[in-house]
PDB file of C-alpha atoms and ligand atoms in Angstrom:
ATOM      1  CA  MET A 114      69.452 103.566  76.679  1.00 48.00           C
ATOM      2  CA  LYS A 115      67.928 106.857  75.525  1.00 54.00           C
ATOM      3  CA  LYS A 116      69.680 108.593  72.644  1.00 60.00           C
ATOM      4  CA  LYS A 117      71.141 112.066  73.278  1.00 67.00           C
ATOM      5  CA  LYS A 118      69.172 114.858  71.623  1.00 64.00           C
ATOM      6  CA  LYS A 119      70.798 115.559  68.266  1.00 65.00           C
ATOM      7  CA  LYS A 120      71.550 119.118  67.228  1.00 65.00           C
ATOM      8  CA  THR A 121      69.459 119.382  64.096  1.00 74.00           C
ATOM      9  CA  LYS A 122      69.753 122.273  61.623  1.00 72.00           C
ATOM     10  CA  LYS A 123      66.549 123.689  63.130  1.00 72.00           C
ATOM     11  CA  VAL A 124      67.934 123.585  66.680  1.00 73.00           C
ATOM     12  CA  ILE A 125      71.247 125.138  65.622  1.00 73.00           C
ATOM     13  CA  SER A 126      69.563 128.030  63.818  1.00 74.00           C
ATOM     14  CA  ARG A 127      67.196 128.569  66.754  1.00 73.00           C
ATOM     15  CA  GLU A 128      70.125 128.773  69.181  1.00 75.00           C
ATOM     16  CA  LEU A 129      71.926 131.165  66.853  1.00 76.00           C
ATOM     17  CA  GLY A 130      68.759 133.237  66.576  1.00 74.00           C
ATOM     18  CA  LEU A 131      68.542 133.514  70.379  1.00 74.00           C
ATOM     19  CA  GLU A 132      72.234 134.400  70.536  1.00 75.00           C
ATOM     20  CA  VAL A 133      71.921 137.151  67.919  1.00 74.00           C
ATOM     21  CA  GLY A 134      68.671 138.356  69.527  1.00 73.00           C
ATOM     22  CA  SER A 135      70.414 138.591  72.880  1.00 71.00           C
ATOM     23  CA  ILE A 136      73.408 140.526  71.465  1.00 77.00           C
ATOM     24  CA  CYS A 137      71.292 142.977  69.414  1.00 73.00           C
ATOM     25  CA  GLY A 138      68.619 143.389  72.097  1.00 70.00           C
ATOM     26  CA  ARG A 139      71.205 144.214  74.722  1.00 70.00           C
ATOM     27  CA  TYR A 140      73.157 146.599  72.491  1.00 65.00           C
ATOM     28  CA  PHE A 141      70.324 148.501  70.829  1.00 67.00           C
ATOM     29  CA  LEU A 142      67.492 148.315  73.352  1.00 68.00           C
ATOM     30  CA  LYS A 143      69.243 147.607  76.652  1.00 72.00           C
ATOM     31  CA  LEU A 144      67.286 144.360  76.939  1.00 73.00           C
ATOM     32  CA  GLN A 145      68.389 141.920  79.608  1.00 74.00           C
ATOM     33  CA  HIS A 146      65.867 139.170  78.889  1.00 76.00           C
ATOM     34  CA  LEU A 147      64.949 136.861  76.028  1.00 80.00           C
ATOM     35  CA  HIS A 148      61.206 136.662  76.635  1.00 81.00           C
ATOM     36  CA  TYR A 149      58.177 138.682  75.593  1.00 89.00           C
ATOM     37  CA  GLY A 150      57.164 141.875  77.312  1.00 90.00           C
ATOM     38  CA  TYR A 151      54.046 141.972  79.503  1.00 93.00           C
ATOM     39  CA  TRP A 152      52.136 145.016  78.287  1.00 92.00           C
ATOM     40  CA  THR A 153      49.627 146.573  80.587  1.00 91.00           C
ATOM     41  CA  GLY A 154      47.901 149.784  79.494  1.00 80.00           C
ATOM     42  CA  ASP A 155      50.311 152.005  81.464  1.00 88.00           C
ATOM     43  CA  ILE A 156      53.279 151.662  79.066  1.00 87.00           C
ATOM     44  CA  GLU A 157      53.179 152.717  75.427  1.00 87.00           C
ATOM     45  CA  VAL A 158      53.846 149.838  73.038  1.00 84.00           C
ATOM     46  CA  ASP A 159      57.192 150.993  71.693  1.00 85.00           C
ATOM     47  CA  ALA A 160      60.509 149.190  71.192  1.00 83.00           C
ATOM     48  CA  ALA A 161      62.146 151.669  73.589  1.00 82.00           C
ATOM     49  CA  ASN A 162      59.795 150.441  76.339  1.00 88.00           C
ATOM     50  CA  LEU A 163      60.306 146.728  75.706  1.00 88.00           C
ATOM     51  CA  HIS A 164      62.775 146.452  78.595  1.00 87.00           C
ATOM     52  CA  LEU A 165      60.115 147.857  80.958  1.00 89.00           C
ATOM     53  CA  ALA A 166      57.522 145.392  79.667  1.00 92.00           C
ATOM     54  CA  GLN A 167      60.024 142.542  80.090  1.00 91.00           C
ATOM     55  CA  ASP A 168      60.666 143.583  83.689  1.00 91.00           C
ATOM     56  CA  LYS A 169      56.894 143.504  84.216  1.00 93.00           C
ATOM     57  CA  TYR A 170      56.825 139.983  82.792  1.00 95.00           C
ATOM     58  CA  VAL A 171      59.415 138.905  85.374  1.00 94.00           C
ATOM     59  CA  LYS A 172      57.498 140.566  88.232  1.00 94.00           C
ATOM     60  CA  PHE A 173      54.257 138.981  87.047  1.00 95.00           C
ATOM     61  CA  THR A 174      55.853 135.537  86.773  1.00 95.00           C
ATOM     62  CA  ILE A 175      57.666 135.657  90.083  1.00 96.00           C
ATOM     63  CA  SER A 176      54.535 136.820  91.900  1.00 96.00           C
ATOM     64  CA  HIS A 177      53.035 133.401  91.090  1.00 97.00           C
ATOM     65  CA  VAL A 178      55.793 131.321  92.676  1.00 97.00           C
ATOM     66  CA  PRO A 179      53.953 129.428  95.429  1.00 97.00           C
ATOM     67  CA  ASP A 180      54.788 129.719  99.133  1.00 95.00           C
ATOM     68  CA  GLY A 181      57.074 127.087 100.503  1.00 94.00           C
ATOM     69  CA  VAL A 182      59.278 126.815  97.418  1.00 97.00           C
ATOM     70  CA  LYS A 183      62.989 127.024  98.254  1.00 97.00           C
ATOM     71  CA  THR A 184      64.799 125.304  95.398  1.00 98.00           C
ATOM     72  CA  ILE A 185      64.154 125.998  91.703  1.00 98.00           C
ATOM     73  CA  LEU A 186      65.422 124.501  88.455  1.00 98.00           C
ATOM     74  CA  ASP A 187      65.209 127.187  85.768  1.00 98.00           C
ATOM     75  CA  VAL A 188      65.010 125.257  82.485  1.00 98.00           C
ATOM     76  CA  GLY A 189      66.224 127.290  79.509  1.00 95.00           C
ATOM     77  CA  CYS A 190      67.596 129.977  81.811  1.00 95.00           C
ATOM     78  CA  GLY A 191      68.772 132.175  78.911  1.00 91.00           C
ATOM     79  CA  THR A 192      70.972 135.032  80.125  1.00 90.00           C
ATOM     80  CA  GLY A 193      70.298 134.122  83.759  1.00 94.00           C
ATOM     81  CA  GLU A 194      68.449 137.321  84.668  1.00 92.00           C
ATOM     82  CA  ILE A 195      65.354 135.611  86.089  1.00 95.00           C
ATOM     83  CA  ALA A 196      67.549 133.231  88.068  1.00 96.00           C
ATOM     84  CA  GLU A 197      69.451 136.228  89.435  1.00 94.00           C
ATOM     85  CA  THR A 198      66.231 137.895  90.604  1.00 95.00           C
ATOM     86  CA  LEU A 199      65.119 134.656  92.249  1.00 97.00           C
ATOM     87  CA  LEU A 200      68.527 134.204  93.931  1.00 97.00           C
ATOM     88  CA  ASP A 201      68.358 137.772  95.262  1.00 96.00           C
ATOM     89  CA  MET A 202      64.973 136.888  96.765  1.00 96.00           C
ATOM     90  CA  GLY A 203      66.541 134.023  98.696  1.00 96.00           C
ATOM     91  CA  TYR A 204      65.653 131.053  96.466  1.00 97.00           C
ATOM     92  CA  GLN A 205      68.285 128.475  95.580  1.00 97.00           C
ATOM     93  CA  VAL A 206      68.352 128.278  91.782  1.00 97.00           C
ATOM     94  CA  ASP A 207      70.058 126.006  89.266  1.00 97.00           C
ATOM     95  CA  GLY A 208      69.717 126.424  85.517  1.00 96.00           C
ATOM     96  CA  VAL A 209      69.725 124.391  82.327  1.00 97.00           C
ATOM     97  CA  SER A 210      71.096 125.863  79.123  1.00 94.00           C
ATOM     98  CA  PRO A 211      71.972 124.039  75.906  1.00 92.00           C
ATOM     99  CA  CYS A 212      73.462 127.138  74.299  1.00 88.00           C
ATOM    100  CA  PRO A 213      77.155 127.676  75.180  1.00 89.00           C
ATOM    101  CA  PHE A 214      76.968 131.428  74.510  1.00 86.00           C
ATOM    102  CA  LEU A 215      73.955 131.965  76.807  1.00 88.00           C
ATOM    103  CA  LYS A 216      75.327 129.564  79.408  1.00 91.00           C
ATOM    104  CA  LYS A 217      78.576 131.572  79.568  1.00 91.00           C
ATOM    105  CA  ARG A 218      76.596 134.779  80.029  1.00 89.00           C
ATOM    106  CA  ALA A 219      74.436 133.296  82.745  1.00 93.00           C
ATOM    107  CA  SER A 220      77.470 131.803  84.514  1.00 94.00           C
ATOM    108  CA  GLU A 221      79.243 135.170  84.495  1.00 93.00           C
ATOM    109  CA  LEU A 222      76.144 136.794  85.978  1.00 92.00           C
ATOM    110  CA  LEU A 223      75.396 134.180  88.619  1.00 95.00           C
ATOM    111  CA  GLY A 224      78.934 133.074  89.550  1.00 93.00           C
ATOM    112  CA  ASP A 225      79.029 130.306  92.127  1.00 93.00           C
ATOM    113  CA  ARG A 226      75.547 131.122  93.465  1.00 95.00           C
ATOM    114  CA  SER A 227      74.075 128.735  90.933  1.00 95.00           C
ATOM    115  CA  HIS A 228      74.978 125.645  88.950  1.00 95.00           C
ATOM    116  CA  ILE A 229      74.091 125.739  85.288  1.00 96.00           C
ATOM    117  CA  PHE A 230      73.869 122.434  83.488  1.00 96.00           C
ATOM    118  CA  GLU A 231      75.049 122.916  79.903  1.00 94.00           C
ATOM    119  CA  CYS A 232      72.797 120.489  78.057  1.00 93.00           C
ATOM    120  CA  PHE A 233      69.358 120.000  76.587  1.00 94.00           C
ATOM    121  CA  TYR A 234      66.808 119.364  79.313  1.00 96.00           C
ATOM    122  CA  GLU A 235      65.985 116.100  77.571  1.00 95.00           C
ATOM    123  CA  ASP A 236      69.566 114.956  78.294  1.00 94.00           C
ATOM    124  CA  LEU A 237      69.897 116.253  81.849  1.00 95.00           C
ATOM    125  CA  GLN A 238      71.303 113.744  84.319  1.00 94.00           C
ATOM    126  CA  ALA A 239      71.482 114.976  87.903  1.00 92.00           C
ATOM    127  CA  ALA A 240      70.841 113.678  91.390  1.00 92.00           C
ATOM    128  CA  ASN A 241      69.251 116.957  92.562  1.00 93.00           C
ATOM    129  CA  ARG A 242      65.510 117.194  93.197  1.00 95.00           C
ATOM    130  CA  TYR A 243      63.746 120.574  93.293  1.00 97.00           C
ATOM    131  CA  ASP A 244      60.677 122.221  94.833  1.00 97.00           C
ATOM    132  CA  MET A 245      59.852 123.834  91.485  1.00 98.00           C
ATOM    133  CA  VAL A 246      60.811 123.410  87.833  1.00 98.00           C
ATOM    134  CA  LEU A 247      60.407 126.650  85.912  1.00 98.00           C
ATOM    135  CA  PHE A 248      59.945 127.064  82.155  1.00 98.00           C
ATOM    136  CA  CYS A 249      59.890 130.717  81.154  1.00 96.00           C
ATOM    137  CA  GLU A 250      59.309 130.708  77.414  1.00 94.00           C
ATOM    138  CA  SER A 251      61.443 127.593  77.079  1.00 95.00           C
ATOM    139  CA  PHE A 252      58.743 124.912  77.194  1.00 97.00           C
ATOM    140  CA  GLN A 253      57.898 125.498  73.515  1.00 95.00           C
ATOM    141  CA  TYR A 254      61.394 124.345  72.464  1.00 93.00           C
ATOM    142  CA  ILE A 255      61.303 121.005  74.235  1.00 95.00           C
ATOM    143  CA  ASP A 256      59.441 117.870  73.237  1.00 94.00           C
ATOM    144  CA  MET A 257      56.431 117.979  75.585  1.00 96.00           C
ATOM    145  CA  GLU A 258      56.410 114.378  76.634  1.00 96.00           C
ATOM    146  CA  GLN A 259      60.109 114.489  77.492  1.00 95.00           C
ATOM    147  CA  ALA A 260      59.783 117.844  79.261  1.00 97.00           C
ATOM    148  CA  LEU A 261      56.971 116.511  81.474  1.00 97.00           C
ATOM    149  CA  SER A 262      58.660 113.206  82.123  1.00 96.00           C
ATOM    150  CA  LYS A 263      61.984 114.874  83.073  1.00 96.00           C
ATOM    151  CA  THR A 264      60.099 117.314  85.301  1.00 97.00           C
ATOM    152  CA  ASN A 265      58.383 114.426  87.052  1.00 96.00           C
ATOM    153  CA  GLU A 266      61.859 113.003  87.647  1.00 95.00           C
ATOM    154  CA  PHE A 267      63.445 116.227  88.957  1.00 97.00           C
ATOM    155  CA  LEU A 268      60.559 117.402  91.146  1.00 97.00           C
ATOM    156  CA  LYS A 269      60.263 116.439  94.767  1.00 95.00           C
ATOM    157  CA  SER A 270      56.930 114.977  95.728  1.00 92.00           C
ATOM    158  CA  GLY A 271      54.627 117.953  96.331  1.00 94.00           C
ATOM    159  CA  GLY A 272      56.816 120.143  94.093  1.00 96.00           C
ATOM    160  CA  TYR A 273      55.571 122.484  91.365  1.00 97.00           C
ATOM    161  CA  LEU A 274      55.736 122.590  87.595  1.00 98.00           C
ATOM    162  CA  PHE A 275      55.628 126.231  86.458  1.00 98.00           C
ATOM    163  CA  ILE A 276      55.177 127.058  82.771  1.00 98.00           C
ATOM    164  CA  CYS A 277      54.810 130.532  81.300  1.00 97.00           C
ATOM    165  CA  ASP A 278      54.792 130.189  77.539  1.00 97.00           C
ATOM    166  CA  VAL A 279      53.041 130.512  74.225  1.00 95.00           C
ATOM    167  CA  PHE A 280      50.880 127.676  72.862  1.00 96.00           C
ATOM    168  CA  ARG A 281      49.091 127.117  69.536  1.00 93.00           C
ATOM    169  CA  LYS A 282      45.334 127.024  69.268  1.00 91.00           C
ATOM    170  CA  ASP A 283      43.676 124.427  67.026  1.00 86.00           C
ATOM    171  CA  ILE A 284      43.325 126.459  63.847  1.00 81.00           C
ATOM    172  CA  GLU A 285      42.576 125.108  60.384  1.00 77.00           C
ATOM    173  CA  GLY A 286      45.129 125.865  57.671  1.00 71.00           C
ATOM    174  CA  LYS A 287      48.683 127.210  57.788  1.00 71.00           C
ATOM    175  CA  MET A 288      49.420 130.284  59.899  1.00 69.00           C
ATOM    176  CA  ALA A 289      52.261 132.736  59.323  1.00 67.00           C
ATOM    177  CA  MET A 290      53.273 132.388  62.979  1.00 74.00           C
ATOM    178  CA  SER A 291      54.767 129.039  63.891  1.00 76.00           C
ATOM    179  CA  GLY A 292      56.096 128.003  67.294  1.00 83.00           C
ATOM    180  CA  GLY A 293      54.538 126.827  70.505  1.00 89.00           C
ATOM    181  CA  HIS A 294      53.068 123.438  71.332  1.00 94.00           C
ATOM    182  CA  LYS A 295      49.423 122.718  70.585  1.00 94.00           C
ATOM    183  CA  LEU A 296      47.410 123.583  73.678  1.00 95.00           C
ATOM    184  CA  SER A 297      44.987 120.704  73.087  1.00 94.00           C
ATOM    185  CA  LYS A 298      47.912 118.260  72.913  1.00 96.00           C
ATOM    186  CA  PHE A 299      49.329 119.710  76.129  1.00 97.00           C
ATOM    187  CA  TYR A 300      46.029 119.113  77.972  1.00 96.00           C
ATOM    188  CA  GLU A 301      45.938 115.561  76.641  1.00 95.00           C
ATOM    189  CA  LEU A 302      49.494 114.823  77.757  1.00 96.00           C
ATOM    190  CA  ILE A 303      49.501 116.483  81.165  1.00 96.00           C
ATOM    191  CA  ASP A 304      46.620 114.224  82.206  1.00 94.00           C
ATOM    192  CA  LYS A 305      48.991 111.268  81.918  1.00 94.00           C
ATOM    193  CA  PHE A 306      51.324 112.706  84.595  1.00 95.00           C
ATOM    194  CA  PRO A 307      50.786 113.043  88.338  1.00 94.00           C
ATOM    195  CA  PHE A 308      50.394 116.829  88.101  1.00 96.00           C
ATOM    196  CA  ARG A 309      47.356 118.654  89.502  1.00 95.00           C
ATOM    197  CA  LEU A 310      46.442 122.111  88.211  1.00 96.00           C
ATOM    198  CA  ILE A 311      46.771 124.804  90.881  1.00 95.00           C
ATOM    199  CA  GLU A 312      46.627 127.968  88.800  1.00 96.00           C
ATOM    200  CA  ASN A 313      46.110 129.024  85.204  1.00 97.00           C
ATOM    201  CA  VAL A 314      46.296 132.608  83.943  1.00 97.00           C
ATOM    202  CA  ASP A 315      45.771 133.537  80.304  1.00 97.00           C
ATOM    203  CA  ILE A 316      48.075 136.432  79.348  1.00 96.00           C
ATOM    204  CA  THR A 317      47.485 136.393  75.590  1.00 96.00           C
ATOM    205  CA  GLU A 318      46.078 139.920  75.715  1.00 94.00           C
ATOM    206  CA  GLU A 319      49.133 141.291  77.581  1.00 93.00           C
ATOM    207  CA  THR A 320      51.669 139.546  75.316  1.00 94.00           C
ATOM    208  CA  ALA A 321      50.028 140.117  71.902  1.00 92.00           C
ATOM    209  CA  PRO A 322      51.467 143.679  71.559  1.00 92.00           C
ATOM    210  CA  ASN A 323      54.945 142.113  71.186  1.00 89.00           C
ATOM    211  CA  MET A 324      53.843 140.958  67.746  1.00 85.00           C
ATOM    212  CA  ASP A 325      52.803 144.475  66.746  1.00 84.00           C
ATOM    213  CA  LEU A 326      56.305 145.606  67.706  1.00 83.00           C
ATOM    214  CA  PHE A 327      57.830 142.748  65.745  1.00 82.00           C
ATOM    215  CA  CYS A 328      55.775 143.684  62.658  1.00 76.00           C
ATOM    216  CA  ASP A 329      56.818 147.295  63.043  1.00 76.00           C
ATOM    217  CA  VAL A 330      60.510 146.285  63.063  1.00 76.00           C
ATOM    218  CA  LEU A 331      60.005 144.014  60.029  1.00 77.00           C
ATOM    219  CA  GLU A 332      58.250 146.746  58.084  1.00 78.00           C
ATOM    220  CA  ASN A 333      60.375 149.717  59.072  1.00 78.00           C
ATOM    221  CA  VAL A 334      63.832 148.213  59.589  1.00 78.00           C
ATOM    222  CA  VAL A 335      64.251 144.749  58.080  1.00 76.00           C
ATOM    223  CA  GLN A 336      62.384 145.305  54.796  1.00 78.00           C
ATOM    224  CA  PRO A 337      64.089 148.668  53.946  1.00 82.00           C
ATOM    225  CA  VAL A 338      67.550 147.247  54.856  1.00 81.00           C
ATOM    226  CA  VAL A 339      66.954 144.169  52.670  1.00 81.00           C
ATOM    227  CA  ASP A 340      65.692 146.383  49.806  1.00 81.00           C
ATOM    228  CA  ALA A 341      68.792 148.600  50.055  1.00 83.00           C
ATOM    229  CA  GLY A 342      71.058 145.520  50.040  1.00 83.00           C
ATOM    230  CA  VAL A 343      69.309 144.121  46.971  1.00 82.00           C
ATOM    231  CA  ARG A 344      69.650 147.464  45.150  1.00 85.00           C
ATOM    232  CA  PHE A 345      73.371 147.532  45.984  1.00 83.00           C
ATOM    233  CA  PHE A 346      73.960 144.024  44.600  1.00 83.00           C
ATOM    234  CA  GLU A 347      71.785 144.751  41.564  1.00 83.00           C
ATOM    235  CA  SER A 348      73.993 147.735  40.671  1.00 84.00           C
ATOM    236  CA  ARG A 349      77.305 145.877  41.266  1.00 86.00           C
ATOM    237  CA  TYR A 350      76.684 142.204  40.514  1.00 86.00           C
ATOM    238  CA  PRO A 351      73.444 141.917  38.495  1.00 86.00           C
ATOM    239  CA  ILE A 352      74.214 138.481  37.013  1.00 88.00           C
ATOM    240  CA  ALA A 353      75.341 136.948  40.306  1.00 86.00           C
ATOM    241  CA  LEU A 354      72.215 138.303  41.991  1.00 83.00           C
ATOM    242  CA  LYS A 355      69.996 136.888  39.269  1.00 86.00           C
ATOM    243  CA  PHE A 356      71.654 133.495  39.736  1.00 86.00           C
ATOM    244  CA  LEU A 357      71.319 133.586  43.529  1.00 86.00           C
ATOM    245  CA  ARG A 358      67.671 134.602  43.239  1.00 85.00           C
ATOM    246  CA  TRP A 359      67.024 131.654  40.959  1.00 86.00           C
ATOM    247  CA  LYS A 360      69.086 129.155  43.026  1.00 86.00           C
ATOM    248  CA  TYR A 361      67.440 130.082  46.313  1.00 83.00           C
ATOM    249  CA  ARG A 362      64.013 130.945  44.930  1.00 84.00           C
ATOM    250  CA  LYS A 363      62.231 128.424  47.164  1.00 84.00           C
ATOM    251  CA  LYS A 364      63.992 129.596  50.339  1.00 83.00           C
ATOM    252  CA  ILE A 365      63.473 133.272  49.433  1.00 80.00           C
ATOM    253  CA  GLY A 366      59.807 132.582  48.737  1.00 79.00           C
ATOM    254  CA  LYS A 367      59.413 130.832  52.106  1.00 76.00           C
ATOM    255  CA  VAL A 368      61.096 133.636  54.078  1.00 75.00           C
ATOM    256  CA  HIS A 369      59.065 136.234  52.221  1.00 73.00           C
ATOM    257  CA  LYS A 370      55.821 134.410  52.916  1.00 70.00           C
ATOM    258  CA  LYS A 371      56.694 133.840  56.553  1.00 70.00           C
ATOM    259  CA  TYR A 372      57.898 137.310  57.491  1.00 69.00           C
ATOM    260  CA  LEU A 373      56.858 139.841  54.917  1.00 68.00           C
ATOM    261  CA  GLU A 374      53.352 138.961  53.819  1.00 68.00           C
ATOM    262  CA  GLY A 375      51.534 139.926  57.008  1.00 68.00           C
ATOM    263  CA  GLY A 376      49.607 137.645  59.362  1.00 70.00           C
ATOM    264  CA  ARG A 377      51.902 138.452  62.292  1.00 78.00           C
ATOM    265  CA  SER A 378      50.130 141.286  64.071  1.00 84.00           C
ATOM    266  CA  GLY A 379      48.914 141.293  67.670  1.00 86.00           C
ATOM    267  CA  GLU A 380      45.398 140.542  66.398  1.00 86.00           C
ATOM    268  CA  ASP A 381      46.686 137.546  64.396  1.00 87.00           C
ATOM    269  CA  PHE A 382      48.530 136.361  67.502  1.00 88.00           C
ATOM    270  CA  LYS A 383      45.304 136.425  69.528  1.00 89.00           C
ATOM    271  CA  LYS A 384      43.556 134.384  66.835  1.00 88.00           C
ATOM    272  CA  CYS A 385      46.064 131.553  66.667  1.00 91.00           C
ATOM    273  CA  LYS A 386      48.104 131.639  69.877  1.00 91.00           C
ATOM    274  CA  SER A 387      47.431 131.385  73.542  1.00 94.00           C
ATOM    275  CA  TYR A 388      49.972 132.608  76.117  1.00 95.00           C
ATOM    276  CA  GLN A 389      49.451 130.755  79.371  1.00 96.00           C
ATOM    277  CA  LEU A 390      50.830 130.624  82.866  1.00 97.00           C
ATOM    278  CA  PHE A 391      50.319 127.142  84.294  1.00 98.00           C
ATOM    279  CA  LEU A 392      51.134 126.045  87.804  1.00 98.00           C
ATOM    280  CA  TYR A 393      50.816 122.327  88.575  1.00 98.00           C
ATOM    281  CA  LYS A 394      51.572 120.451  91.782  1.00 96.00           C
ATOM    282  CA  LYS A 395      53.137 117.022  91.700  1.00 95.00           C
ATOM    283  CA  ASP A 396      50.968 114.744  93.753  1.00 86.00           C
ATOM    284  CA  ALA A 397      52.550 112.333  96.173  1.00 73.00           C
ATOM    285  CA  GLN A 398      52.757 108.925  94.486  1.00 63.00           C
ATOM    286  CA  GLU A 399      51.931 105.788  96.437  1.00 50.00           C
TER     287      GLU A 399
HETATM  288  C1  SAM B 641      63.136 132.495  74.677  1.00 84.33           C
HETATM  289  S1  SAM B 641      64.488 131.968  75.603  1.00 84.33           S
HETATM  290  C2  SAM B 641      63.929 132.277  77.257  1.00 84.33           C
HETATM  291  C3  SAM B 641      65.087 132.495  78.200  1.00 84.33           C
HETATM  292  C4  SAM B 641      64.707 132.807  79.659  1.00 84.33           C
HETATM  293  N1  SAM B 641      63.956 131.734  80.262  1.00 84.33           N
HETATM  294  C5  SAM B 641      63.927 134.080  79.703  1.00 84.33           C
HETATM  295  O1  SAM B 641      62.732 134.028  80.048  1.00 84.33           O
HETATM  296  O2  SAM B 641      64.507 135.152  79.425  1.00 84.33           O
HETATM  297  C6  SAM B 641      64.413 130.212  75.453  1.00 84.33           C
HETATM  298  C7  SAM B 641      65.473 129.467  76.256  1.00 84.33           C
HETATM  299  O3  SAM B 641      65.251 128.060  76.139  1.00 84.33           O
HETATM  300  C8  SAM B 641      66.487 127.418  75.946  1.00 84.33           C
HETATM  301  N2  SAM B 641      66.250 126.105  75.321  1.00 84.33           N
HETATM  302  C9  SAM B 641      65.911 125.830  74.045  1.00 84.33           C
HETATM  303  N3  SAM B 641      65.805 124.500  73.865  1.00 84.33           N
HETATM  304  C10 SAM B 641      66.064 123.924  75.071  1.00 84.33           C
HETATM  305  C11 SAM B 641      66.133 122.562  75.533  1.00 84.33           C
HETATM  306  N4  SAM B 641      65.873 121.529  74.702  1.00 84.33           N
HETATM  307  N5  SAM B 641      66.460 122.345  76.825  1.00 84.33           N
HETATM  308  C12 SAM B 641      66.708 123.369  77.668  1.00 84.33           C
HETATM  309  N6  SAM B 641      66.659 124.675  77.285  1.00 84.33           N
HETATM  310  C13 SAM B 641      66.348 124.938  76.008  1.00 84.33           C
HETATM  311  C14 SAM B 641      67.287 128.394  75.095  1.00 84.33           C
HETATM  312  O4  SAM B 641      68.679 128.143  75.142  1.00 84.33           O
HETATM  313  C15 SAM B 641      66.903 129.710  75.781  1.00 84.33           C
HETATM  314  O5  SAM B 641      67.710 129.949  76.889  1.00 84.33           O
END
């Protein structure tokens, strides 16, 4: 029997990160989604326009859903906004969400129009079979082999695997930006499954500006707020701060290196990442 996916520290902090991102994004920037924006030259790259770029991402993605699809499994459905758009268009959509906070939000939004399985995709047990399994920026969080094998299980014969997500290029050395499966590994693995490539669109250029926005927020919001906090503690509790700095020096060093020493711009993203839309068809198996 397969073991249930364990909630590791990394998974817990990632879920919390998505939860906090969803709360802050909605409150400060009126964001409904949890994915990147799709920036075409007609909108200025500005945090205030991120919601417009995210809507474009949804339109772009949905425009690639193939004809004939009626039932969709939205894996990692986040706040449920994409599922809602698909439901409004007449598709039947179920979701998968391992995060109780996001699942609650999606359930409130979708009501009884959709069933959301609260579990990791790796652990999903269901009798349903779908015309399409959709991963919108959720593929990167799931072990690839398990994601593909589960998708093979939940797709009807002739159904579609739809992935829109960021991948890593084969780059020597350590990059500041982590995340995303290796593209070369993905190509190796997908060949072992009965999936035939129907469409592939590279949207690295249109998604790279999100990193410029991210850098801007780090430089102009996060760094000054952290500096102010440190100054406050230095004036009130200098000895405690000195101790904490020493005790967590490795962690502080890591965070500093990861977020505050550059290497995260749109140009860096284009060098080491590749944002791809993949549409595969499951071939009938004899
Ligand atoms: C970046 S968000 C994208 C949400 C949504 N698809 C969207 O485009 O707005 C990633 C989503 O993947 C989900 N996720 C992470 N690990 C997962 C797993 N192992 N199985 C299923 N979903 C997962 C998260 O809970 C979250 O909803």
